[in-house]
Coordinates of C-alpha atoms in Angstrom, one line a residue:
Chain A
X1 CA -23.6 17.0 -12.2
X2 CA -23.6 14.5 -9.3
X3 CA -25.0 16.9 -6.7
X4 CA -28.3 15.4 -6.1
X5 CA -27.4 11.7 -6.9
X6 CA -28.4 9.0 -4.5
X7 CA -26.2 6.0 -4.1
X8 CA -27.0 2.6 -2.8
X9 CA -24.1 0.2 -2.0
X10 CA -24.4 -3.5 -1.8
X11 CA -23.1 -5.2 1.3
X12 CA -20.4 -7.3 -0.4
X13 CA -19.1 -4.3 -2.3
X14 CA -19.0 -2.2 0.9
X15 CA -17.3 -4.9 3.1
X16 CA -14.6 -5.6 0.6
X17 CA -13.6 -1.9 0.7
X18 CA -13.2 -1.8 4.5
X19 CA -11.5 -5.2 4.8
X20 CA -9.0 -4.2 2.1
X21 CA -8.2 -1.0 4.1
X22 CA -7.8 -3.1 7.3
X23 CA -5.5 -5.5 5.6
X24 CA -3.1 -2.8 4.7
X25 CA -3.5 -0.4 7.6
X26 CA 0.0 1.2 7.3
X27 CA -0.5 2.4 3.7
X28 CA -3.1 4.1 1.5
X29 CA -5.3 1.8 -0.4
X30 CA -7.8 2.3 -3.2
X31 CA -10.6 0.5 -5.1
X32 CA -13.1 1.0 -7.9
X33 CA -16.8 0.7 -7.6
X34 CA -18.9 -1.1 -10.1
X35 CA -22.5 -0.7 -10.7
X36 CA -25.2 0.9 -12.9
X37 CA -27.6 3.8 -13.0
X38 CA -31.0 3.0 -11.7
X39 CA -34.3 4.9 -11.4
X40 CA -33.6 6.0 -7.9
X41 CA -29.9 6.9 -8.5
X42 CA -26.8 4.8 -8.7
X43 CA -26.6 1.2 -7.6
X44 CA -23.1 0.2 -6.5
X45 CA -23.2 -3.6 -6.9
X46 CA -19.5 -4.6 -6.5
X47 CA -16.0 -3.3 -5.9
X48 CA -12.5 -4.4 -6.8
X49 CA -9.7 -3.5 -4.4
X50 CA -6.8 -2.1 -6.4
X51 CA -3.6 -1.2 -4.8
X52 CA -1.8 -0.8 -1.5
X53 CA 1.5 0.6 -2.7
X54 CA 2.7 3.4 -5.0
X55 CA -0.9 4.4 -5.8
X56 CA 0.2 7.4 -7.8
X57 CA 1.7 5.3 -10.6
X58 CA -0.2 5.0 -13.9
X59 CA 0.8 1.6 -15.5
X60 CA -0.8 -0.7 -12.9
X61 CA -3.9 1.5 -12.7
X62 CA -4.4 1.5 -16.5
X63 CA -4.0 -2.3 -16.7
X64 CA -6.4 -2.7 -13.8
X65 CA -9.1 -0.4 -15.3
X66 CA -8.8 -2.1 -18.7
X67 CA -9.2 -5.6 -17.3
X68 CA -12.0 -4.6 -14.9
X69 CA -14.0 -2.9 -17.6
X70 CA -13.6 -5.9 -19.9
X71 CA -14.8 -8.3 -17.2
X72 CA -17.7 -6.2 -15.8
X73 CA -18.8 -4.8 -19.2
X74 CA -20.0 -8.3 -20.1
X75 CA -22.1 -8.3 -17.0
X76 CA -23.7 -5.0 -17.9
X77 CA -21.9 -3.1 -15.1
X78 CA -19.5 -0.2 -15.4
X79 CA -17.2 1.8 -13.2
X80 CA -19.3 4.1 -11.2
X81 CA -17.0 5.4 -8.5
X82 CA -13.7 5.2 -6.6
X83 CA -12.8 4.5 -3.1
X84 CA -9.7 5.8 -1.3
X85 CA -8.3 5.3 2.2
X86 CA -5.6 7.7 3.3
X87 CA -2.3 6.4 4.9
X88 CA -2.9 8.3 8.1
X89 CA -5.7 7.8 10.6
X90 CA -6.6 11.5 11.0
X91 CA -6.1 12.5 7.4
X92 CA -9.5 13.6 6.0
X93 CA -8.1 15.4 3.0
X94 CA -8.9 14.2 -0.6
X95 CA -5.4 14.0 -2.1
X96 CA -4.3 14.8 -5.6
X97 CA -4.1 11.2 -6.7
X98 CA -7.6 10.4 -5.5
X99 CA -9.0 13.5 -7.3
X100 CA -7.2 12.7 -10.5
X101 CA -8.5 9.1 -10.6
X102 CA -12.0 10.4 -9.7
X103 CA -11.8 13.0 -12.5
X104 CA -10.9 10.2 -15.0
X105 CA -13.8 8.1 -13.9
X106 CA -16.2 11.0 -14.0
X107 CA -15.3 11.6 -17.7
X108 CA -17.0 8.2 -18.4
X109 CA -19.7 8.3 -15.7
X110 CA -20.6 11.9 -14.7
X111 CA -22.4 10.9 -11.5
X112 CA -19.3 9.0 -10.2
X113 CA -19.1 8.7 -6.4
X114 CA -15.8 9.2 -4.6
X115 CA -15.7 7.6 -1.3
X116 CA -13.1 8.3 1.4
X117 CA -12.7 6.0 4.4
X118 CA -13.8 7.7 7.6
X119 CA -11.4 6.2 10.2
X120 CA -13.2 7.8 13.1
X121 CA -16.5 6.3 12.1
X122 CA -14.9 2.9 11.6
X123 CA -13.4 3.1 15.1
X124 CA -16.7 3.9 16.7
X125 CA -18.5 1.2 14.8
X126 CA -18.0 -1.1 17.7
X127 CA -19.7 1.1 20.1
X128 CA -22.7 2.4 18.3
X129 CA -25.5 0.9 16.2
X130 CA -24.7 3.1 13.2
X131 CA -26.3 1.9 10.0
X132 CA -24.5 4.4 7.7
X133 CA -21.4 3.4 5.8
X134 CA -18.0 4.3 7.3
X135 CA -17.1 6.5 4.4
X136 CA -17.4 10.1 3.3
X137 CA -19.1 10.8 0.0
X138 CA -17.7 13.3 -2.5
X139 CA -19.3 14.4 -5.7
X140 CA -18.2 16.7 -8.5
X141 CA -20.2 19.9 -8.4
X142 CA -21.1 22.4 -11.1
X143 CA -17.7 24.1 -10.8
X144 CA -16.0 20.7 -11.4
X145 CA -14.4 20.5 -8.0
X146 CA -14.9 17.6 -5.6
X147 CA -17.3 18.5 -2.8
X148 CA -18.0 16.6 0.4
X149 CA -21.6 15.7 0.5
X150 CA -22.5 17.0 3.9
X151 CA -20.9 15.5 7.0
X152 CA -23.9 13.2 7.5
X153 CA -24.2 11.7 4.0
X154 CA -26.5 9.0 5.0
X155 CA -29.3 10.5 3.1
X156 CA -27.4 10.2 -0.2
X157 CA -25.3 7.1 0.3
X158 CA -27.1 4.2 1.9
X159 CA -26.2 0.6 2.6
X160 CA -28.6 -1.7 0.7
X161 CA -28.7 -4.2 3.5
X162 CA -29.3 -2.5 6.8
X163 CA -27.3 -5.0 8.8
X164 CA -24.2 -4.6 6.7
X165 CA -22.2 -3.0 9.5
X166 CA -23.1 -5.9 11.8
X167 CA -21.8 -8.3 9.2
X168 CA -18.7 -6.1 8.8
X169 CA -18.0 -6.1 12.5
X170 CA -18.3 -9.9 12.5
X171 CA -15.8 -10.2 9.7
X172 CA -13.4 -7.8 11.4
X173 CA -13.4 -9.9 14.6
X174 CA -12.7 -13.0 12.6
X175 CA -9.9 -11.2 10.8
X176 CA -11.5 -11.9 7.4
X177 CA -9.3 -9.2 5.9
X178 CA -6.5 -11.7 5.6
X179 CA -8.3 -13.4 2.7
X180 CA -8.8 -10.3 0.6
X181 CA -6.8 -10.1 -2.6
X182 CA -6.2 -6.9 -4.6
X183 CA -4.8 -6.0 -8.0
X184 CA -1.4 -5.4 -6.5
X185 CA -1.4 -9.0 -5.2
X186 CA -2.6 -10.2 -8.6
X187 CA 0.3 -8.4 -10.4
X188 CA 2.8 -10.0 -8.0
X189 CA 1.2 -13.4 -8.4
X190 CA -1.4 -13.9 -11.1
X191 CA -3.0 -16.8 -9.4
X192 CA -4.4 -14.3 -6.9
X193 CA -8.0 -13.5 -7.7
X194 CA -8.8 -9.8 -7.7
X195 CA -12.5 -10.7 -8.0
X196 CA -12.4 -12.3 -4.6
X197 CA -15.0 -14.7 -5.9
X198 CA -14.4 -17.1 -3.0
X199 CA -14.3 -14.5 -0.2
X200 CA -17.9 -14.7 1.0
X201 CA -18.6 -18.3 0.3
Chain B
X1 CA 14.3 -6.1 0.5
X2 CA 12.9 -9.5 1.2
X3 CA 13.6 -12.4 -1.2
X4 CA 10.9 -14.9 -2.1
X5 CA 12.4 -17.7 0.0
X6 CA 12.6 -15.4 3.0
X7 CA 9.0 -14.4 2.5
X8 CA 7.9 -18.0 2.2
X9 CA 9.8 -18.9 5.3
X10 CA 8.2 -16.0 7.2
X11 CA 4.7 -17.1 6.1
X12 CA 5.4 -20.7 7.0
X13 CA 6.6 -19.8 10.5
X14 CA 3.7 -17.4 11.0
X15 CA 1.2 -20.1 10.2
X16 CA 3.0 -22.6 12.3
X17 CA 3.0 -20.3 15.4
X18 CA -0.6 -19.3 14.9
X19 CA -1.6 -23.0 14.9
X20 CA 0.2 -23.8 18.1
X21 CA 3.2 -25.5 16.4
X22 CA 5.8 -23.4 18.2
X23 CA 8.7 -21.5 16.6
X24 CA 7.8 -18.1 18.0
X25 CA 11.4 -17.2 18.9
X26 CA 12.5 -18.2 15.4
X27 CA 9.8 -16.0 13.9
X28 CA 10.7 -13.1 16.1
X29 CA 14.3 -13.4 15.1
X30 CA 13.5 -13.5 11.4
X31 CA 11.2 -10.4 11.6
X32 CA 14.0 -8.6 13.4
X33 CA 16.6 -9.7 10.8
X34 CA 14.5 -8.7 7.9
X35 CA 13.4 -5.5 9.6
X36 CA 9.7 -6.1 8.8
X37 CA 6.7 -4.5 10.4
X38 CA 4.6 -7.3 11.8
X39 CA 3.7 -5.5 15.0
X40 CA 0.5 -7.3 15.9
X41 CA 2.2 -10.7 15.6
X42 CA 5.4 -9.6 17.3
X43 CA 3.4 -8.1 20.2
X44 CA 1.3 -11.3 20.6
X45 CA 4.1 -13.8 20.5
X46 CA 6.7 -11.6 22.1
X47 CA 4.7 -10.6 25.2
X48 CA 3.6 -14.3 25.6
X49 CA 7.3 -15.2 25.9
X50 CA 8.1 -12.3 28.2
X51 CA 5.3 -12.9 30.6
X52 CA 6.4 -16.5 31.1
X53 CA 9.3 -16.5 33.6
X54 CA 10.7 -19.9 32.3
X55 CA 10.6 -18.9 28.7
X56 CA 12.1 -15.6 29.5
X57 CA 15.1 -16.9 31.4
X58 CA 15.7 -19.5 28.7
X59 CA 16.6 -16.6 26.3
X60 CA 19.6 -15.5 28.3
X61 CA 21.0 -12.2 27.2
X62 CA 18.7 -12.1 24.2
X63 CA 15.9 -11.3 26.7
X64 CA 16.8 -7.6 26.5
X65 CA 16.7 -7.6 22.7
X66 CA 13.2 -9.1 22.9
X67 CA 12.1 -6.5 25.3
X68 CA 13.2 -3.8 22.9
X69 CA 11.5 -5.5 19.9
X70 CA 8.2 -6.1 21.7
X71 CA 8.2 -2.6 23.2
X72 CA 8.4 -1.1 19.7
X73 CA 5.7 -3.5 18.4
X74 CA 3.5 -2.5 21.4
X75 CA 3.9 1.1 20.5
X76 CA 2.9 0.4 17.0
X77 CA -0.2 -1.4 18.3
X78 CA -1.0 1.5 20.6
X79 CA -0.5 -0.7 23.7
X80 CA 1.4 2.1 25.4
X81 CA 0.9 0.6 28.8
X82 CA 2.8 -2.5 27.9
X83 CA 5.5 -0.5 26.0
X84 CA 6.0 1.7 29.1
X85 CA 6.4 -1.4 31.3
X86 CA 9.0 -3.0 29.1
X87 CA 10.9 0.2 28.7
X88 CA 11.0 0.5 32.5
X89 CA 12.5 -3.0 32.7
X90 CA 15.2 -2.0 30.2
X91 CA 15.8 1.3 32.1
X92 CA 16.4 -0.8 35.2
X93 CA 18.9 -3.0 33.5
X94 CA 20.7 -0.4 31.4
X95 CA 21.0 2.9 33.3
X96 CA 21.7 6.0 31.1
X97 CA 21.7 4.0 27.9
X98 CA 21.2 5.9 24.7
X99 CA 19.5 3.0 23.2
X100 CA 16.9 3.0 25.9
X101 CA 16.7 6.8 25.6
X102 CA 15.7 6.3 22.0
X103 CA 12.9 4.0 23.1
X104 CA 11.7 6.6 25.6
X105 CA 11.6 9.2 22.9
X106 CA 9.7 6.8 20.7
X107 CA 7.1 6.4 23.4
X108 CA 6.7 10.2 23.4
X109 CA 6.1 9.9 19.7
X110 CA 3.6 7.1 20.1
X111 CA 1.7 9.3 22.6
X112 CA 1.6 12.1 20.0
X113 CA 3.8 14.4 22.1
X114 CA 5.7 15.7 19.1
X115 CA 7.5 18.6 20.7
X116 CA 8.8 16.5 23.6
X117 CA 9.8 13.7 21.3
X118 CA 11.6 16.2 19.0
X119 CA 13.5 17.6 22.1
X120 CA 14.5 14.1 23.2
X121 CA 15.8 13.2 19.8
X122 CA 17.7 16.4 19.4
X123 CA 19.5 15.9 22.7
X124 CA 20.3 12.3 21.8
X125 CA 21.7 13.4 18.5
X126 CA 24.0 15.9 20.2
X127 CA 25.8 12.9 21.7
X128 CA 25.6 10.6 18.8
X129 CA 25.5 12.6 15.6
X130 CA 25.4 9.7 13.2
X131 CA 22.7 7.6 14.8
X132 CA 20.7 6.6 11.7
X133 CA 17.7 5.4 13.6
X134 CA 17.2 8.8 15.3
X135 CA 17.5 10.7 12.0
X136 CA 14.9 8.4 10.5
X137 CA 12.5 8.9 13.5
X138 CA 12.6 12.6 12.7
X139 CA 11.4 11.8 9.1
X140 CA 8.8 9.4 10.5
X141 CA 7.5 12.1 12.9
X142 CA 7.1 14.6 10.2
X143 CA 5.2 12.1 8.1
X144 CA 3.0 11.1 11.0
X145 CA 2.0 14.7 11.5
X146 CA 1.1 15.0 7.8
X147 CA 4.1 17.3 7.2
X148 CA 5.2 15.7 4.0
X149 CA 7.4 18.6 2.8
X150 CA 9.1 18.4 6.2
X151 CA 9.6 14.7 5.8
X152 CA 11.1 15.3 2.4
X153 CA 13.4 17.9 3.8
X154 CA 14.6 15.7 6.6
X155 CA 15.0 12.7 4.3
X156 CA 17.1 14.7 1.8
X157 CA 19.3 15.9 4.7
X158 CA 19.6 12.3 5.8
X159 CA 20.6 11.1 2.4
X160 CA 23.3 13.8 2.1
X161 CA 25.0 12.0 5.0
X162 CA 23.9 8.4 4.4
X163 CA 23.7 8.3 0.6
X164 CA 24.1 4.6 0.5
X165 CA 20.9 3.9 2.3
X166 CA 18.8 2.5 -0.5
X167 CA 15.7 2.0 1.6
X168 CA 15.8 5.7 2.3
X169 CA 16.0 6.5 -1.4
X170 CA 13.0 4.2 -1.9
X171 CA 11.1 5.9 0.9
X172 CA 11.8 9.3 -0.6
X173 CA 10.7 8.1 -4.1
X174 CA 7.5 6.8 -2.7
X175 CA 6.7 10.0 -0.9
X176 CA 7.3 11.9 -4.1
X177 CA 5.0 9.6 -6.0
X178 CA 2.3 10.0 -3.5
X179 CA 2.5 13.8 -4.0
X180 CA 2.7 13.3 -7.8
X181 CA 6.2 14.8 -7.9
X182 CA 7.3 12.3 -10.6
X183 CA 10.4 14.0 -11.8
X184 CA 11.8 14.0 -8.3
X185 CA 10.8 10.4 -7.8
X186 CA 12.6 9.6 -11.1
X187 CA 15.8 11.2 -9.7
X188 CA 15.7 8.9 -6.7
X189 CA 15.4 5.8 -8.9
X190 CA 18.2 7.0 -11.0
X191 CA 20.4 7.2 -7.9
X192 CA 19.3 3.6 -7.0
X193 CA 20.0 2.3 -10.5
X194 CA 23.5 3.9 -10.4
X195 CA 24.5 2.0 -7.3
X196 CA 22.4 -1.2 -7.8
X197 CA 22.1 -1.7 -11.6
X198 CA 21.1 -5.4 -11.3
X199 CA 18.1 -5.1 -9.0
X200 CA 15.0 -5.6 -11.2
X201 CA 12.7 -3.7 -8.8
X202 CA 14.5 -0.4 -9.4
X203 CA 14.3 -0.8 -13.2
X204 CA 10.6 -1.6 -12.9
X205 CA 9.8 1.3 -10.6
X206 CA 11.8 3.7 -12.7
X207 CA 9.9 2.5 -15.8
X208 CA 6.6 3.0 -14.0
X209 CA 7.5 6.6 -13.1
X210 CA 8.7 7.4 -16.7
X211 CA 5.5 6.1 -18.1
X212 CA 3.5 8.2 -15.6
X213 CA 5.5 11.3 -16.7
X214 CA 4.5 10.6 -20.2
X215 CA 5.7 11.9 -23.6
X216 CA 7.3 9.9 -26.4
X217 CA 10.8 10.1 -25.0
X218 CA 9.9 9.0 -21.6
X219 CA 7.8 6.2 -23.0
X220 CA 10.7 4.9 -25.1
X221 CA 12.9 5.0 -22.0
X222 CA 10.3 3.3 -19.9
X223 CA 10.1 0.5 -22.5
X224 CA 13.9 0.0 -22.2
X225 CA 13.6 -0.3 -18.5
X226 CA 10.7 -2.7 -18.6
X227 CA 12.8 -4.7 -21.1
X228 CA 15.7 -4.7 -18.6
X229 CA 13.4 -5.9 -15.9
X230 CA 12.2 -8.8 -18.1
X231 CA 15.8 -9.6 -18.8
X232 CA 16.8 -9.6 -15.1
X233 CA 13.9 -11.7 -14.1
X234 CA 14.0 -14.3 -16.9
X235 CA 10.8 -13.1 -18.4
X236 CA 8.7 -13.7 -15.3
X237 CA 7.8 -10.2 -14.3
X238 CA 4.1 -9.7 -15.0
X239 CA 4.2 -5.9 -14.3
X240 CA 7.1 -5.5 -16.8
X241 CA 5.3 -7.5 -19.5
X242 CA 2.2 -5.4 -19.1
X243 CA 4.4 -2.3 -19.1
X244 CA 5.8 -3.2 -22.5
X245 CA 2.3 -3.6 -23.9
X246 CA 1.2 -0.2 -22.4
X247 CA 4.3 1.6 -23.8
X248 CA 4.0 0.1 -27.2
X249 CA 0.4 1.1 -27.4
X250 CA 1.0 4.6 -26.1
X251 CA 4.0 5.2 -28.4
X252 CA 2.0 4.0 -31.4
X253 CA -0.8 6.4 -30.6
X254 CA 1.5 9.3 -30.1
X255 CA 3.6 8.7 -33.2
X256 CA 0.8 7.8 -35.6
X257 CA 2.0 8.5 -39.1
X258 CA 5.7 8.3 -38.4
X259 CA 7.0 4.8 -39.2
X260 CA 10.4 4.9 -37.6
X261 CA 10.6 1.9 -35.3
X262 CA 7.1 0.5 -35.9
X263 CA 8.3 -3.0 -36.6
X264 CA 10.5 -3.3 -33.5
X265 CA 7.8 -1.8 -31.4
X266 CA 5.1 -4.2 -32.4
X267 CA 7.4 -7.2 -32.3
X268 CA 8.2 -6.5 -28.7
X269 CA 4.5 -5.8 -28.0
X270 CA 3.5 -9.2 -29.5
X271 CA 6.2 -11.1 -27.6
X272 CA 5.1 -9.6 -24.3
X273 CA 1.5 -10.3 -25.0
X274 CA 2.3 -13.9 -25.9
X275 CA 4.3 -14.3 -22.7
X276 CA 1.4 -13.0 -20.7
X277 CA -1.1 -15.2 -22.3
X278 CA 1.1 -18.2 -21.7
X279 CA 1.5 -17.4 -18.0
X280 CA -2.2 -16.8 -17.5
X281 CA -3.1 -20.0 -19.2
X282 CA -0.9 -21.8 -16.7
X283 CA -1.6 -20.0 -13.5
X284 CA -4.8 -18.0 -13.9
X285 CA -7.0 -19.8 -16.4
X286 CA -10.2 -18.1 -15.3
X287 CA -8.8 -14.8 -16.3
X288 CA -7.5 -15.7 -19.7
X289 CA -10.4 -14.3 -21.7
X290 CA -10.3 -11.0 -19.8
X291 CA -6.6 -10.8 -20.4
X292 CA -7.0 -11.5 -24.1
X293 CA -9.7 -8.9 -24.5
X294 CA -7.5 -6.4 -22.6
X295 CA -4.5 -7.1 -24.7
X296 CA -6.6 -6.9 -27.9
X297 CA -7.9 -3.4 -26.8
X298 CA -4.3 -2.3 -26.3
X299 CA -3.3 -3.5 -29.8
X300 CA -6.3 -1.9 -31.4
X301 CA -5.5 1.5 -29.9
X302 CA -1.9 1.1 -31.2

């Protein structure tokens, strides 16, 4: 299945995930990953932050997935993965909701990547020169259960731009997360742009 | 719950203070009144006032309320040094106060000293059995330690005593949803709907849970509650409008071949879709085509 897949994530997709988690640090958040299969593995080109409340409910998720697929389908991209950040700092467990959503995505894209925010890595980002993404990578193995891809997944999940973490730290210090808008925000006020098209301009 | 006007006022004040326009005290009072969690801002503005002798004395007796508010915010931001300092000040002013005792126990919590905090709360409860804040801290502690079943147990015990606390019912419902215990979450919303039948949020959340549970009966019920939400919000609730479309589509799929209320179903579906398209044309023009395709795909599958 996805055991040997290699993933490369673009800077803007990656940064959006972390900024979204930082904007809503007292709740769990999630996002979908958009991309395509490439010769060397899976290219994660973009991400759309989804929700920061009541993540386990179906209706908002279904609407979000339909709209996202419609939009990105025209660009030749599909949903290739899912990102989840747990509510608690020290919770490294992949919960039921995350697994279910991951299962659903895997039905349409078997090498789907499930990324879980690694808070400890995020915290130590300031101190080190770590070039690996601050997430844990999960894949579905032959027995159809979600397996953590080694504690040092940097060989299978890489940041496309090596300075992505430096840029991320810069955005964190300038509190850029305030500008991120997710699907929850959009459903509350449809003028909010879940594409975040003006975020990095 | 916070109304739209209150939210706008809060954001306006926040921006004003951030840009040096004053109004910090007003902001802090509003946050306190609405019981919101804005710990980083409260800590920043509050400690600025408290460390300025003139500003502090200008507050009069409100000074102590501010110390309490900022101490809690400091704990939330893990600035335990500052929290400890402010609690000491309060201890000096109010000897043997249970309210200060609560803050001391919260500090133990913030330090992660769960057993000690539990002991402190228990002894405080012996003297004041019906202190809601302490009961809720117990739930929070269980949640913080990842003991969700413990949190549920404590919260249920709390609700047996304080059954009118609608925020607690909502908290319980949200914990159930996060654990995918949708039937139990539905029960919480049913309780809320009984006591507050005119609050659209409860109708909406209940509808969402029913849809998630699935099955034709639940979908029909969900549709009714989405419709009630639309009714109570004058047709302006995007989530409810989408909900109708999802329900109609799912019902049609499940009852394929049986023509019972096909007409009513599709009429409601069309009305909701039309309302959504109108709203998007006005407020989100760049997303109109994505919306139309999405609505079309829901119709096709129905």
